[in-house]
């Protein structure tokens, strides 16, 4: 097998707030193989962006080793950077340039000369063919996000880093973005993305590292992560009853409220549901909007950290 395309070993990183030190990464080891779509899944402040900043050579870790395609990022940052496509935050797009001007500017930063035909072809791949002469500020959120991705691959990099590529997109634009990420992958690129949406990690990623408070708490395929935690199906229902009355019901292994819904992990969904109906009746309530779902990565995170992702 070839060497990993991304490797971080023993990474520690901290930020300074005056006299205080905030630990952002606390002994991270991570390996991404060629051709993976790899997800870093974790809540706000977990350390995901810090990890990407280290790969991009923007932040020097206090300790540890980082390689991209076998190149030591700390020793040869410029050479390492040539392997990378980085998606800009949308706010970093320069408003007063047209889409085509931005592509030329961005590719020239990587010392890549692009002809007009190449620019047109790149933009067509990102469904922006009719936006060549539009100003970036006139694009919709989804279009700006796609433009940021087009810019990320203007230098044809083998590795693409995406920091929350679909945050703030509506469901339709989000799915369009997933298709584009899959396309970048089938072109032979390795993708590392961050997300706090477990359904995104499940939909896209061959492997996922769950990161919490600067540490990787689990790393595997989504299916294996879900298998390992031994969680039973989750019964969801809208019902207002005290949690301490739900816990002793038959079959119940765990219970919590998420928004309006009660979520009950149960070994016997039908038996638990019947008991819930009875409990609701005792409180003069009804059980509504019942569904049974299989366990997902949110449950993995909850089991491993005792907290929810969101
Ligand atoms: P989010 O999903 O909110 O982007 P994240 O997982 O990317 O979160 P980081 O941005 O890497 O998390 O933050 C990790 C920790 O480092 C947090 O405690 C955060 O408050 C802190 N931190 C991040 N950037 C800075 C900074 N520039 N100065 C000081 N502390 C920072």
Coordinates of C-alpha atoms and ligand atoms in Angstrom, one line a residue:
X1 CA 0.0 0.0 0.0
X2 CA 1.2 3.5 -0.7
X3 CA 2.0 6.0 2.1
X4 CA -0.9 7.9 3.5
X5 CA -1.6 11.1 1.6
X6 CA -2.3 13.0 4.9
X7 CA -0.6 12.2 8.1
X8 CA -0.6 14.0 11.5
X9 CA 1.3 12.5 14.4
X10 CA 1.2 13.7 18.0
X11 CA -0.2 17.1 17.2
X12 CA -0.6 19.6 20.0
X13 CA -1.7 23.2 19.3
X14 CA -2.9 26.0 21.6
X15 CA -4.0 29.6 21.2
X16 CA -3.0 32.4 23.5
X17 CA -5.6 34.7 25.0
X18 CA -3.3 37.2 26.9
X19 CA -1.9 35.0 29.7
X20 CA -4.3 32.2 29.1
X21 CA -3.6 29.2 26.8
X22 CA -6.5 27.6 25.1
X23 CA -5.7 24.1 24.0
X24 CA -7.2 23.4 20.6
X25 CA -5.6 20.1 19.7
X26 CA -4.4 17.7 22.3
X27 CA -2.3 14.8 20.9
X28 CA -4.0 14.2 17.5
X29 CA -2.9 11.3 15.3
X30 CA -4.7 11.0 12.0
X31 CA -4.1 9.2 8.7
X32 CA -6.0 9.7 5.5
X33 CA -5.3 7.3 2.6
X34 CA -5.3 8.2 -1.1
X35 CA -8.8 8.5 -2.6
X36 CA -10.8 8.8 0.6
X37 CA -13.5 11.3 1.3
X38 CA -12.6 11.7 5.0
X39 CA -14.8 13.6 7.5
X40 CA -13.8 15.4 10.6
X41 CA -17.0 15.4 12.6
X42 CA -17.4 17.4 15.9
X43 CA -19.2 20.2 17.6
X44 CA -18.3 23.9 17.6
X45 CA -14.9 24.5 19.1
X46 CA -13.8 20.8 18.8
X47 CA -10.6 21.7 16.9
X48 CA -11.6 21.0 13.3
X49 CA -10.6 24.3 11.8
X50 CA -7.3 24.3 13.8
X51 CA -6.4 21.0 12.3
X52 CA -7.1 22.3 8.8
X53 CA -5.0 25.4 9.5
X54 CA -2.1 23.2 10.4
X55 CA -2.4 21.2 7.2
X56 CA -2.6 24.5 5.3
X57 CA 0.6 25.7 6.9
X58 CA -1.2 28.7 8.5
X59 CA -0.7 27.6 12.0
X60 CA 2.4 25.9 13.5
X61 CA 1.6 23.2 16.1
X62 CA 3.4 23.3 19.4
X63 CA 4.4 19.7 18.9
X64 CA 3.9 17.0 16.3
X65 CA 4.6 16.1 12.7
X66 CA 2.5 16.7 9.6
X67 CA 3.0 15.4 6.1
X68 CA 1.0 15.8 2.8
X69 CA 1.8 13.4 0.1
X70 CA 5.0 12.5 2.0
X71 CA 6.1 16.2 2.2
X72 CA 6.8 17.6 5.7
X73 CA 4.5 20.6 6.0
X74 CA 6.6 22.3 8.7
X75 CA 9.9 21.8 6.8
X76 CA 8.7 22.5 3.2
X77 CA 5.4 24.5 3.5
X78 CA 5.4 25.9 -0.1
X79 CA 5.9 22.5 -1.6
X80 CA 3.3 21.0 0.6
X81 CA 0.8 23.8 -0.3
X82 CA 1.0 22.9 -4.0
X83 CA -0.7 19.6 -3.2
X84 CA -3.7 21.4 -1.7
X85 CA -6.9 22.9 -2.8
X86 CA -8.5 25.0 -0.2
X87 CA -12.0 26.3 -0.2
X88 CA -12.2 29.9 0.8
X89 CA -14.9 31.0 3.2
X90 CA -17.6 32.7 1.1
X91 CA -16.9 36.0 2.8
X92 CA -13.3 35.9 1.4
X93 CA -14.5 36.1 -2.2
X94 CA -13.6 39.5 -3.6
X95 CA -17.0 41.1 -4.3
X96 CA -15.9 43.5 -7.1
X97 CA -14.3 40.9 -9.4
X98 CA -16.2 38.9 -11.9
X99 CA -16.3 35.1 -11.6
X100 CA -13.8 34.7 -14.5
X101 CA -11.4 37.4 -13.0
X102 CA -11.5 35.5 -9.7
X103 CA -10.5 32.3 -11.3
X104 CA -7.6 34.0 -13.1
X105 CA -6.5 35.7 -9.9
X106 CA -6.6 32.5 -7.9
X107 CA -4.9 30.3 -10.4
X108 CA -2.1 32.9 -10.8
X109 CA -1.5 32.7 -7.1
X110 CA -0.6 29.1 -7.7
X111 CA 1.5 30.1 -10.8
X112 CA -1.0 28.3 -13.1
X113 CA -1.8 30.0 -16.4
X114 CA -5.4 29.3 -17.5
X115 CA -6.7 30.0 -21.0
X116 CA -10.2 31.4 -21.4
X117 CA -11.3 28.0 -22.6
X118 CA -9.9 26.4 -19.5
X119 CA -11.7 28.9 -17.3
X120 CA -15.0 28.3 -19.1
X121 CA -14.5 24.5 -18.8
X122 CA -13.8 24.8 -15.1
X123 CA -16.8 27.0 -14.4
X124 CA -19.1 24.7 -16.5
X125 CA -18.1 21.8 -14.3
X126 CA -19.4 23.7 -11.3
X127 CA -22.6 24.8 -13.0
X128 CA -21.5 28.4 -13.3
X129 CA -21.1 28.6 -17.1
X130 CA -23.6 31.4 -17.3
X131 CA -22.0 33.4 -14.5
X132 CA -18.6 34.0 -16.1
X133 CA -19.1 37.8 -16.2
X134 CA -21.2 38.1 -13.0
X135 CA -19.8 39.8 -9.9
X136 CA -19.2 37.4 -7.0
X137 CA -21.5 39.5 -4.8
X138 CA -24.4 38.9 -7.2
X139 CA -24.3 35.1 -6.9
X140 CA -26.6 33.2 -4.6
X141 CA -25.2 31.4 -1.5
X142 CA -25.1 28.1 -3.3
X143 CA -23.4 29.6 -6.3
X144 CA -20.8 31.4 -4.2
X145 CA -20.1 28.1 -2.4
X146 CA -19.6 26.3 -5.8
X147 CA -17.4 29.1 -7.0
X148 CA -15.2 28.7 -3.9
X149 CA -14.9 25.0 -4.8
X150 CA -14.0 25.8 -8.4
X151 CA -11.3 28.1 -7.1
X152 CA -10.0 25.4 -4.8
X153 CA -9.3 23.1 -7.7
X154 CA -8.1 25.6 -10.2
X155 CA -4.5 24.4 -9.6
X156 CA -5.7 20.8 -10.1
X157 CA -4.6 19.6 -6.6
X158 CA -4.6 16.0 -5.4
X159 CA -5.9 16.9 -2.0
X160 CA -8.9 19.2 -1.3
X161 CA -9.7 20.6 2.2
X162 CA -13.2 21.8 2.8
X163 CA -14.2 23.6 6.0
X164 CA -17.9 23.1 6.5
X165 CA -18.6 23.2 2.8
X166 CA -22.4 23.2 3.2
X167 CA -23.0 25.2 6.3
X168 CA -25.8 27.8 5.8
X169 CA -27.0 26.2 2.6
X170 CA -30.6 25.1 2.1
X171 CA -31.3 21.4 1.6
X172 CA -31.3 21.6 -2.2
X173 CA -28.1 23.6 -2.5
X174 CA -26.6 21.2 0.1
X175 CA -27.3 18.2 -2.0
X176 CA -26.0 19.9 -5.2
X177 CA -22.8 20.6 -3.2
X178 CA -22.6 16.9 -2.2
X179 CA -22.8 15.9 -5.8
X180 CA -19.9 18.2 -6.7
X181 CA -17.8 16.9 -3.8
X182 CA -18.4 13.4 -5.1
X183 CA -17.4 14.5 -8.6
X184 CA -14.1 15.9 -7.3
X185 CA -13.6 12.6 -5.6
X186 CA -14.2 10.5 -8.8
X187 CA -11.7 12.8 -10.5
X188 CA -9.2 11.0 -8.3
X189 CA -8.8 13.6 -5.5
X190 CA -8.6 12.9 -1.8
X191 CA -11.1 15.1 0.2
X192 CA -10.8 16.1 3.8
X193 CA -13.9 17.9 5.0
X194 CA -15.1 19.2 8.4
X195 CA -18.7 19.1 9.4
X196 CA -21.0 19.2 12.4
X197 CA -23.8 17.5 10.4
X198 CA -23.8 13.8 11.0
X199 CA -26.0 13.2 8.0
X200 CA -23.4 14.9 5.8
X201 CA -20.6 12.7 7.2
X202 CA -22.8 9.6 6.7
X203 CA -23.7 10.5 3.1
X204 CA -20.3 11.4 1.9
X205 CA -17.5 10.0 3.9
X206 CA -15.6 6.7 3.5
X207 CA -14.2 7.2 7.0
X208 CA -15.0 9.7 9.8
X209 CA -12.9 10.9 12.7
X210 CA -15.0 12.1 15.6
X211 CA -13.3 15.0 17.3
X212 CA -14.2 16.5 20.6
X213 CA -12.3 19.0 22.8
X214 CA -9.1 18.7 20.7
X215 CA -9.0 14.9 20.7
X216 CA -10.0 12.2 18.3
X217 CA -12.3 10.0 20.2
X218 CA -13.1 7.5 17.4
X219 CA -12.1 6.9 13.8
X220 CA -13.6 4.4 11.3
X221 CA -16.2 3.9 8.6
X222 CA -19.6 5.4 9.6
X223 CA -21.1 1.8 9.6
X224 CA -18.4 0.4 11.8
X225 CA -18.7 3.4 14.2
X226 CA -22.4 2.8 14.5
X227 CA -21.9 -1.0 15.0
X228 CA -19.3 -0.6 17.7
X229 CA -21.4 1.5 20.1
X230 CA -24.1 -1.2 20.5
X231 CA -27.1 1.2 20.3
X232 CA -30.5 -0.2 19.6
X233 CA -33.2 1.4 17.3
X234 CA -34.4 4.8 18.4
X235 CA -38.1 5.4 19.0
X236 CA -39.0 9.0 18.3
X237 CA -42.3 10.6 19.3
X238 CA -43.8 13.9 20.3
X239 CA -45.0 13.5 23.9
X240 CA -44.7 15.6 27.0
X241 CA -44.0 13.4 30.0
X242 CA -41.2 13.6 32.6
X243 CA -38.0 11.7 31.5
X244 CA -37.7 10.0 34.9
X245 CA -41.1 8.2 34.1
X246 CA -39.8 7.1 30.7
X247 CA -36.5 5.5 31.9
X248 CA -38.2 2.6 33.8
X249 CA -40.5 1.6 30.9
X250 CA -40.0 -1.9 29.4
X251 CA -37.2 -2.1 26.8
X252 CA -35.9 1.4 27.4
X253 CA -32.1 1.7 27.5
X254 CA -31.8 5.5 27.3
X255 CA -34.1 8.5 26.8
X256 CA -33.7 12.2 26.1
X257 CA -35.5 15.1 24.5
X258 CA -34.2 16.6 21.3
X259 CA -36.3 19.7 20.5
X260 CA -39.9 18.6 20.5
X261 CA -39.2 14.9 20.2
X262 CA -38.6 12.4 22.9
X263 CA -36.0 9.9 21.7
X264 CA -35.9 6.5 23.4
X265 CA -33.3 3.9 22.7
X266 CA -35.1 0.6 23.1
X267 CA -34.6 -3.1 22.6
X268 CA -38.3 -3.6 22.1
X269 CA -39.8 -0.7 20.2
X270 CA -43.4 -2.0 20.0
X271 CA -43.5 -2.8 23.8
X272 CA -42.0 0.6 24.7
X273 CA -44.4 2.4 22.4
X274 CA -47.4 0.7 24.1
X275 CA -46.1 1.7 27.5
X276 CA -45.5 5.3 26.3
X277 CA -49.2 5.5 25.1
X278 CA -50.2 4.4 28.6
X279 CA -47.9 6.8 30.3
X280 CA -49.1 9.7 28.1
X281 CA -52.8 8.8 28.9
X282 CA -51.9 9.0 32.6
X283 CA -50.7 12.5 32.0
X284 CA -53.8 13.4 29.9
X285 CA -51.5 13.6 26.8
X286 CA -51.3 11.9 23.5
X287 CA -48.4 10.4 21.6
X288 CA -47.8 12.0 18.2
X289 CA -45.5 11.8 15.2
X290 CA -44.1 8.3 16.0
X291 CA -41.1 7.0 14.1
X292 CA -38.4 4.4 14.6
X293 CA -35.0 5.2 13.2
X294 CA -31.8 3.1 13.1
X295 CA -28.9 4.5 15.2
X296 CA -26.7 7.1 13.5
X297 CA -23.5 9.0 14.1
X298 CA -25.2 11.5 16.4
X299 CA -25.8 8.5 18.7
X300 CA -22.2 7.5 18.4
X301 CA -21.1 11.0 19.5
X302 CA -23.6 11.0 22.4
X303 CA -22.4 7.6 23.6
X304 CA -18.8 8.5 23.4
X305 CA -18.9 12.0 24.9
X306 CA -22.2 12.2 26.8
X307 CA -23.2 15.3 24.8
X308 CA -25.0 15.9 21.6
X309 CA -23.3 17.2 18.4
X310 CA -25.5 20.2 17.8
Ligands
LIG1 P1 -16.3 25.3 14.6 O1 -17.1 24.2 14.1 O2 -17.1 26.3 15.5 O3 -15.6 26.0 13.5 P2 -13.9 24.0 15.3 O4 -14.1 22.5 15.6 O5 -13.4 24.3 13.9 O6 -15.2 24.7 15.6 P3 -11.6 25.4 16.2 O7 -12.0 26.7 15.5 O8 -10.5 24.7 15.7 O9 -12.9 24.5 16.4 O10 -11.4 25.8 17.8 C1 -10.8 25.0 18.7 C2 -10.6 25.7 20.0 O11 -9.6 26.8 19.9 C3 -11.8 26.4 20.6 O12 -11.8 26.4 22.0 C4 -11.7 27.8 20.1 O13 -12.4 28.7 21.0 C5 -10.2 28.0 20.1 N1 -9.7 29.0 19.1 C6 -9.9 28.8 17.7 N2 -9.3 29.9 17.1 C7 -8.8 30.7 18.0 C8 -8.1 31.9 17.9 N3 -7.8 32.5 16.7 N4 -7.7 32.5 19.1 C9 -8.0 31.9 20.2 N5 -8.6 30.7 20.4 C10 -9.1 30.1 19.3

